[in-house]
Amino acid sequence: MKFFENISTYEYSFPAVSLAYFLRYPNPYSRHVLTTDVIERYVDPQTGRLHTTRLHLKKSKVPAGILKLLPKGIGGSDSSGQSYILETTVVDAREGWMETESRNMEWTGILSVVEKQRYQREVLEGEGTTTTAAQGADERTNVKTTVTFRSRFGQGKLLGGRSRSETATPSSKAEDEAPKRGFFASLSTAGVQRTIELIGLNRTRDAILSSKKGMNIVLERLRHGGIVGVLEGMRQDREAAFGPDGPWKRVWLHGSGSHAEEDDG
Amino acid sequence: MAASIAPECNEIKEKYDTCFLKWYSEKYLRGNTSSNECEELFKKYRTCLNKVLKDKGIESMLEDARKSNKENDAEYLKPT
């Protein structure tokens, strides 16, 4: 297992940051995010906390370094180049914190990446206790990000969630056999796992930087134009990224066959 | 607004998202946590979405993910 930890600060109030979190896609740094859906959302009547589960569909490539380690046919051409990310968040508006967790749902045997963040309103010294929402131009919000990487490569759970839906192909056989043979014989399982975890780790440094840049753009738009400003910015981002038709045409073009794209033109 | 994985749900999703953002910024973040004025829209959106999640096999993947997350967390976050 490998860990990554990062602590940073947004120069915005907690309400703004938490709003931006829900509003962060699309932004110019999120072109790889194709769709976002809310799976579940409720306020816990006991605590007043808002619980949200979202499903993101992202464009993703298996990193070349990992691809080299995989048996032929896994992670290569049979992969759709898209992956599902499950994101859960809990917001406590009164206490001024939000906790998020994102994890990949497929390929978890090769590499499971779990990103956890805790956003916390910064209490400035000498200030009164009245931190009302939305105002507070000089408030700040601290974020602690922890990412855990775990590979169980070679432990017979290679495909994780992917196995049910997409492995009625010859590659499913390779899943169990390949790690024991050939090239793999020369590497210890632990060594391969470590390599995969490190590749994931290196990728994450960049991803976290981009994601913060994206959040800051959304926050800037919020500050200048409110929610309307954010939505207008999004519309432009979406057109820039996918054209006026929006991203779903692409999703369906490359998606599984049963929903062939219908041309309404 | 971010697009839905189901194109046919985009319209209702946008209505729901708009409602949620308004509620979240104007009520929830200001301490009014009890209202749920977007519930109706959310139900409609979920009805639309559920169908597609089922058809695409995502629903079972979600269940699997939740199950295995629990197992993993139990296995790896246990006190040592």
Short mmCIF file of C-alpha atoms in Angstrom, two decimals:
data_model
loop_
_atom_site.label_atom_id
_atom_site.label_comp_id
_atom_site.label_asym_id
_atom_site.label_seq_id
_atom_site.Cartn_x
_atom_site.Cartn_y
_atom_site.Cartn_z
CA MET A 1 0.00 0.00 0.00
CA LYS A 2 1.09 3.55 -0.74
CA PHE A 3 -0.17 6.80 0.66
CA PHE A 4 -0.21 10.35 -0.55
CA GLU A 5 -1.02 13.26 1.69
CA ASN A 6 -1.44 16.91 0.95
CA ILE A 7 -2.66 19.88 2.94
CA SER A 8 -3.73 23.08 1.25
CA THR A 9 -5.92 26.12 1.69
CA TYR A 10 -8.57 27.84 -0.35
CA GLU A 11 -8.87 31.57 0.09
CA TYR A 12 -12.63 31.27 0.18
CA SER A 13 -15.27 30.69 2.82
CA PHE A 14 -16.41 27.18 3.63
CA PRO A 15 -19.89 27.63 2.11
CA ALA A 16 -18.33 28.80 -1.17
CA VAL A 17 -15.88 25.90 -1.25
CA SER A 18 -18.50 23.27 -0.51
CA LEU A 19 -20.80 24.73 -3.16
CA ALA A 20 -17.93 24.75 -5.64
CA TYR A 21 -17.24 21.11 -4.84
CA PHE A 22 -20.73 20.11 -5.99
CA LEU A 23 -20.45 22.47 -8.95
CA ARG A 24 -16.93 21.65 -10.00
CA TYR A 25 -17.67 19.76 -13.21
CA PRO A 26 -17.31 20.81 -15.91
CA ASN A 27 -14.37 23.18 -15.66
CA PRO A 28 -11.40 23.74 -17.98
CA TYR A 29 -9.34 21.21 -16.00
CA SER A 30 -11.98 18.51 -16.05
CA ARG A 31 -12.20 17.69 -19.73
CA HIS A 32 -11.76 14.04 -18.84
CA VAL A 33 -15.00 14.03 -16.84
CA LEU A 34 -17.79 12.99 -19.15
CA THR A 35 -20.85 12.74 -16.92
CA THR A 36 -21.94 13.20 -13.33
CA ASP A 37 -25.05 11.79 -11.70
CA VAL A 38 -26.51 11.95 -8.23
CA ILE A 39 -27.25 8.44 -7.00
CA GLU A 40 -28.38 9.26 -3.52
CA ARG A 41 -28.89 12.38 -1.44
CA TYR A 42 -30.48 13.04 1.93
CA VAL A 43 -30.20 15.10 5.06
CA ASP A 44 -29.75 13.03 8.19
CA PRO A 45 -32.51 14.33 10.45
CA GLN A 46 -30.47 13.56 13.57
CA THR A 47 -27.31 15.41 12.64
CA GLY A 48 -28.52 17.80 9.94
CA ARG A 49 -25.69 16.55 7.74
CA LEU A 50 -26.12 16.32 3.99
CA HIS A 51 -25.11 12.96 2.52
CA THR A 52 -24.54 12.68 -1.22
CA THR A 53 -23.42 9.83 -3.45
CA ARG A 54 -22.46 10.68 -7.01
CA LEU A 55 -21.31 8.63 -9.96
CA HIS A 56 -18.81 10.18 -12.35
CA LEU A 57 -17.84 8.75 -15.69
CA LYS A 58 -14.31 9.70 -16.63
CA LYS A 59 -12.14 9.17 -19.63
CA SER A 60 -9.18 7.21 -18.46
CA LYS A 61 -6.29 5.36 -19.88
CA VAL A 62 -4.47 2.66 -18.08
CA PRO A 63 -1.01 4.21 -17.64
CA ALA A 64 1.52 2.80 -20.09
CA GLY A 65 3.72 1.62 -17.26
CA ILE A 66 0.95 -0.49 -15.82
CA LEU A 67 -0.15 -1.71 -19.23
CA LYS A 68 3.28 -3.22 -19.75
CA LEU A 69 2.83 -5.32 -16.64
CA LEU A 70 -0.55 -6.67 -17.59
CA PRO A 71 -1.23 -9.85 -19.52
CA LYS A 72 -2.19 -9.20 -23.13
CA GLY A 73 -5.82 -8.32 -23.56
CA ILE A 74 -6.32 -6.83 -20.13
CA GLY A 75 -6.40 -3.10 -19.85
CA GLY A 76 -5.54 -2.80 -23.50
CA SER A 77 -7.78 -2.64 -26.50
CA ASP A 78 -10.74 -4.21 -24.76
CA SER A 79 -10.89 -1.39 -22.28
CA SER A 80 -13.45 1.25 -23.18
CA GLY A 81 -11.19 4.06 -22.07
CA GLN A 82 -13.82 5.13 -19.57
CA SER A 83 -14.15 4.41 -15.91
CA TYR A 84 -16.67 4.94 -13.17
CA ILE A 85 -15.80 6.80 -10.01
CA LEU A 86 -18.01 6.63 -6.95
CA GLU A 87 -17.94 9.77 -4.82
CA THR A 88 -19.54 10.16 -1.41
CA THR A 89 -19.68 13.38 0.57
CA VAL A 90 -20.95 14.43 3.95
CA VAL A 91 -21.43 18.11 4.72
CA ASP A 92 -21.96 19.60 8.14
CA ALA A 93 -22.86 23.22 7.50
CA ARG A 94 -23.12 24.16 11.15
CA GLU A 95 -19.74 22.83 12.13
CA GLY A 96 -18.26 23.99 8.84
CA TRP A 97 -16.74 20.82 7.46
CA MET A 98 -17.16 18.44 4.56
CA GLU A 99 -15.69 15.00 4.05
CA THR A 100 -15.41 13.44 0.63
CA GLU A 101 -14.33 10.06 -0.62
CA SER A 102 -13.79 9.01 -4.24
CA ARG A 103 -12.83 5.58 -5.47
CA ASN A 104 -12.57 3.72 -8.72
CA MET A 105 -15.15 1.02 -9.20
CA GLU A 106 -13.39 -1.08 -11.81
CA TRP A 107 -9.96 -2.64 -12.07
CA THR A 108 -9.78 -2.49 -8.31
CA GLY A 109 -7.72 -5.66 -8.22
CA ILE A 110 -5.04 -4.07 -10.36
CA LEU A 111 -5.11 -0.80 -8.49
CA SER A 112 -7.60 0.55 -6.03
CA VAL A 113 -7.32 4.29 -5.50
CA VAL A 114 -9.25 5.86 -2.64
CA GLU A 115 -9.08 9.62 -2.26
CA LYS A 116 -10.35 11.16 0.95
CA GLN A 117 -10.62 14.85 1.63
CA ARG A 118 -11.58 16.81 4.66
CA TYR A 119 -12.56 20.45 4.13
CA GLN A 120 -12.62 22.49 7.28
CA ARG A 121 -13.61 26.08 7.89
CA GLU A 122 -10.62 27.94 9.27
CA VAL A 123 -11.42 29.68 12.49
CA LEU A 124 -9.59 32.99 12.48
CA GLU A 125 -8.39 34.19 15.79
CA GLY A 126 -9.93 37.33 17.20
CA GLU A 127 -13.09 36.83 15.19
CA GLY A 128 -16.50 36.54 16.69
CA THR A 129 -18.27 33.22 16.67
CA THR A 130 -20.74 34.36 14.04
CA THR A 131 -19.60 32.73 10.86
CA THR A 132 -22.72 33.12 8.80
CA ALA A 133 -22.92 31.53 5.41
CA ALA A 134 -21.97 32.99 2.06
CA GLN A 135 -20.46 36.24 3.39
CA GLY A 136 -17.05 36.07 4.96
CA ALA A 137 -14.73 37.29 2.22
CA ASP A 138 -11.69 36.82 4.43
CA GLU A 139 -12.54 33.34 5.57
CA ARG A 140 -10.39 30.48 4.49
CA THR A 141 -10.98 26.77 4.10
CA ASN A 142 -8.34 24.15 4.75
CA VAL A 143 -8.27 20.84 2.92
CA LYS A 144 -6.48 17.70 3.82
CA THR A 145 -6.23 15.15 1.02
CA THR A 146 -5.24 11.55 1.60
CA VAL A 147 -4.97 9.06 -1.22
CA THR A 148 -4.46 5.35 -0.66
CA PHE A 149 -3.17 3.07 -3.41
CA ARG A 150 -3.52 -0.63 -3.16
CA SER A 151 -2.75 -3.26 -5.72
CA ARG A 152 -3.82 -6.85 -5.24
CA PHE A 153 -2.29 -7.80 -8.53
CA GLY A 154 -1.60 -11.51 -8.75
CA GLN A 155 -3.97 -12.33 -5.96
CA GLY A 156 -6.70 -13.58 -8.24
CA LYS A 157 -8.84 -10.46 -8.06
CA LEU A 158 -7.43 -8.72 -11.04
CA LEU A 159 -10.49 -7.19 -12.56
CA GLY A 160 -12.45 -6.08 -9.57
CA GLY A 161 -15.86 -4.73 -10.50
CA ARG A 162 -15.15 -5.06 -14.17
CA SER A 163 -15.36 -8.83 -14.18
CA ARG A 164 -19.09 -9.14 -14.20
CA SER A 165 -19.98 -6.84 -17.02
CA GLU A 166 -17.20 -7.02 -19.53
CA THR A 167 -15.19 -10.15 -19.26
CA ALA A 168 -17.26 -12.57 -21.23
CA THR A 169 -14.29 -12.29 -23.56
CA PRO A 170 -11.27 -14.51 -23.93
CA SER A 171 -9.31 -12.17 -21.70
CA SER A 172 -11.17 -13.41 -18.64
CA LYS A 173 -9.13 -16.58 -18.79
CA ALA A 174 -5.90 -14.69 -18.73
CA GLU A 175 -6.96 -13.19 -15.46
CA ASP A 176 -6.11 -16.19 -13.40
CA GLU A 177 -3.37 -17.73 -15.43
CA ALA A 178 -1.21 -14.91 -16.56
CA PRO A 179 0.24 -13.65 -13.31
CA LYS A 180 1.86 -17.01 -12.69
CA ARG A 181 3.70 -17.33 -15.95
CA GLY A 182 6.28 -16.09 -18.33
CA PHE A 183 7.38 -12.58 -17.67
CA PHE A 184 5.63 -12.59 -14.35
CA ALA A 185 7.64 -15.48 -13.07
CA SER A 186 10.63 -13.18 -12.97
CA LEU A 187 8.95 -10.63 -10.79
CA SER A 188 7.68 -11.16 -7.33
CA THR A 189 4.02 -10.41 -6.86
CA ALA A 190 4.88 -7.86 -4.24
CA GLY A 191 7.30 -6.18 -6.62
CA VAL A 192 4.67 -5.81 -9.33
CA GLN A 193 2.18 -4.51 -6.82
CA ARG A 194 4.67 -1.94 -5.59
CA THR A 195 5.39 -0.80 -9.12
CA ILE A 196 1.72 -0.39 -9.94
CA GLU A 197 1.09 1.52 -6.73
CA LEU A 198 3.99 3.86 -7.48
CA ILE A 199 2.74 4.59 -10.98
CA GLY A 200 -0.64 5.45 -9.53
CA LEU A 201 0.99 7.66 -6.95
CA ASN A 202 2.95 9.63 -9.53
CA ARG A 203 -0.16 10.22 -11.58
CA THR A 204 -2.05 11.44 -8.58
CA ARG A 205 0.30 14.32 -7.84
CA ASP A 206 -0.63 15.93 -11.16
CA ALA A 207 -4.30 15.07 -10.84
CA ILE A 208 -4.58 16.74 -7.46
CA LEU A 209 -2.93 19.88 -8.77
CA SER A 210 -5.34 20.05 -11.71
CA SER A 211 -8.30 19.42 -9.52
CA LYS A 212 -7.34 22.32 -7.28
CA LYS A 213 -6.92 24.60 -10.29
CA GLY A 214 -10.37 23.56 -11.45
CA MET A 215 -11.90 24.30 -8.04
CA ASN A 216 -10.27 27.73 -8.00
CA ILE A 217 -11.74 28.59 -11.38
CA VAL A 218 -15.20 27.60 -10.19
CA LEU A 219 -14.67 29.62 -6.99
CA GLU A 220 -13.55 32.64 -8.98
CA ARG A 221 -16.67 32.40 -11.13
CA LEU A 222 -18.80 32.10 -8.02
CA ARG A 223 -17.22 35.21 -6.54
CA HIS A 224 -17.82 37.27 -9.66
CA GLY A 225 -21.09 35.99 -11.02
CA GLY A 226 -22.67 33.81 -8.37
CA ILE A 227 -24.20 30.51 -9.44
CA VAL A 228 -25.34 32.06 -12.72
CA GLY A 229 -21.75 32.97 -13.46
CA VAL A 230 -20.63 29.41 -12.80
CA LEU A 231 -23.31 27.96 -15.02
CA GLU A 232 -22.45 30.30 -17.89
CA GLY A 233 -18.78 29.36 -17.53
CA MET A 234 -19.75 25.70 -17.59
CA ARG A 235 -21.76 26.09 -20.73
CA GLN A 236 -18.74 27.57 -22.43
CA ASP A 237 -16.43 24.87 -21.09
CA ARG A 238 -18.77 22.18 -22.29
CA GLU A 239 -18.97 23.61 -25.77
CA ALA A 240 -15.22 24.06 -25.90
CA ALA A 241 -14.68 20.48 -24.80
CA PHE A 242 -17.40 18.59 -26.58
CA GLY A 243 -19.13 20.89 -29.05
CA PRO A 244 -22.70 22.16 -28.67
CA ASP A 245 -24.12 18.65 -28.55
CA GLY A 246 -22.64 17.96 -25.16
CA PRO A 247 -20.60 15.01 -24.07
CA TRP A 248 -23.22 12.29 -24.09
CA LYS A 249 -23.00 11.68 -27.80
CA ARG A 250 -19.45 10.58 -27.27
CA VAL A 251 -20.39 8.45 -24.34
CA TRP A 252 -22.90 6.59 -26.41
CA LEU A 253 -20.67 6.39 -29.42
CA HIS A 254 -18.09 4.54 -27.42
CA GLY A 255 -20.43 2.99 -24.92
CA SER A 256 -21.86 -0.48 -24.86
CA GLY A 257 -23.85 -1.44 -27.89
CA SER A 258 -27.42 -1.60 -26.71
CA HIS A 259 -27.93 2.14 -26.91
CA ALA A 260 -26.70 2.99 -30.36
CA GLU A 261 -26.74 6.68 -30.98
CA GLU A 262 -29.86 8.00 -32.56
CA ASP A 263 -29.36 10.72 -35.06
CA ASP A 264 -32.10 13.25 -34.71
CA GLY A 265 -30.65 15.58 -37.32
CA MET B 1 -24.25 21.73 -15.47
CA ALA B 2 -22.58 18.38 -15.74
CA ALA B 3 -24.32 16.02 -18.14
CA SER B 4 -26.06 12.84 -17.05
CA ILE B 5 -24.81 9.45 -18.15
CA ALA B 6 -28.31 9.04 -19.56
CA PRO B 7 -28.99 11.64 -22.28
CA GLU B 8 -32.73 11.24 -21.85
CA CYS B 9 -32.40 12.32 -18.21
CA ASN B 10 -30.50 15.52 -18.91
CA GLU B 11 -33.53 17.73 -18.90
CA ILE B 12 -34.88 16.55 -15.55
CA LYS B 13 -31.36 16.41 -14.12
CA GLU B 14 -30.79 20.04 -15.00
CA LYS B 15 -34.04 21.01 -13.29
CA TYR B 16 -33.08 19.01 -10.23
CA ASP B 17 -29.52 20.36 -10.13
CA THR B 18 -30.79 23.93 -10.37
CA CYS B 19 -33.23 23.31 -7.55
CA PHE B 20 -30.57 21.68 -5.41
CA LEU B 21 -28.02 24.46 -5.89
CA LYS B 22 -30.59 27.06 -4.92
CA TRP B 23 -31.68 25.08 -1.88
CA TYR B 24 -28.11 24.29 -0.86
CA SER B 25 -26.79 27.83 -1.10
CA GLU B 26 -29.84 29.70 0.13
CA LYS B 27 -31.20 27.34 2.75
CA TYR B 28 -28.98 24.47 3.75
CA LEU B 29 -25.76 26.44 4.13
CA ARG B 30 -27.65 29.04 6.16
CA GLY B 31 -28.78 26.51 8.67
CA ASN B 32 -32.19 25.52 7.33
CA THR B 33 -31.48 21.82 7.04
CA SER B 34 -34.98 20.47 7.32
CA SER B 35 -36.67 21.56 4.09
CA ASN B 36 -36.62 19.28 1.08
CA GLU B 37 -38.24 21.21 -1.69
CA CYS B 38 -36.29 19.38 -4.41
CA GLU B 39 -37.55 15.95 -3.38
CA GLU B 40 -40.12 15.67 -6.16
CA LEU B 41 -37.63 16.58 -8.87
CA PHE B 42 -35.07 14.20 -7.40
CA LYS B 43 -37.57 11.34 -7.52
CA LYS B 44 -38.33 12.00 -11.16
CA TYR B 45 -34.66 12.26 -12.01
CA ARG B 46 -33.86 9.05 -10.15
CA THR B 47 -36.71 7.19 -11.86
CA CYS B 48 -35.28 8.21 -15.21
CA LEU B 49 -31.72 7.38 -14.18
CA ASN B 50 -32.51 4.05 -12.52
CA LYS B 51 -33.78 2.59 -15.74
CA VAL B 52 -30.54 3.38 -17.53
CA LEU B 53 -28.33 2.22 -14.66
CA LYS B 54 -30.12 -1.11 -14.73
CA ASP B 55 -29.91 -1.47 -18.51
CA LYS B 56 -26.21 -0.73 -18.55
CA GLY B 57 -25.45 -3.06 -15.66
CA ILE B 58 -24.20 -0.18 -13.55
CA GLU B 59 -26.62 -0.82 -10.75
CA SER B 60 -25.16 -4.22 -9.98
CA MET B 61 -21.69 -2.71 -10.20
CA LEU B 62 -22.73 -0.12 -7.63
CA GLU B 63 -23.94 -2.84 -5.30
CA ASP B 64 -20.74 -4.81 -5.77
CA ALA B 65 -18.67 -1.72 -5.14
CA ARG B 66 -20.46 -0.97 -1.92
CA LYS B 67 -20.13 -4.53 -0.74
CA SER B 68 -16.45 -4.82 -1.56
CA ASN B 69 -15.74 -1.38 -0.13
CA LYS B 70 -17.12 -2.54 3.14
CA GLU B 71 -15.08 -5.71 3.05
CA ASN B 72 -11.93 -3.86 2.12
CA ASP B 73 -12.39 -1.21 4.73
CA ALA B 74 -13.05 -3.84 7.34
CA GLU B 75 -9.96 -5.72 6.27
CA TYR B 76 -7.53 -2.86 5.90
CA LEU B 77 -8.72 -0.27 8.33
CA LYS B 78 -8.98 -2.63 11.23
CA PRO B 79 -6.84 -1.74 14.21
CA THR B 80 -3.49 -3.47 14.16
#
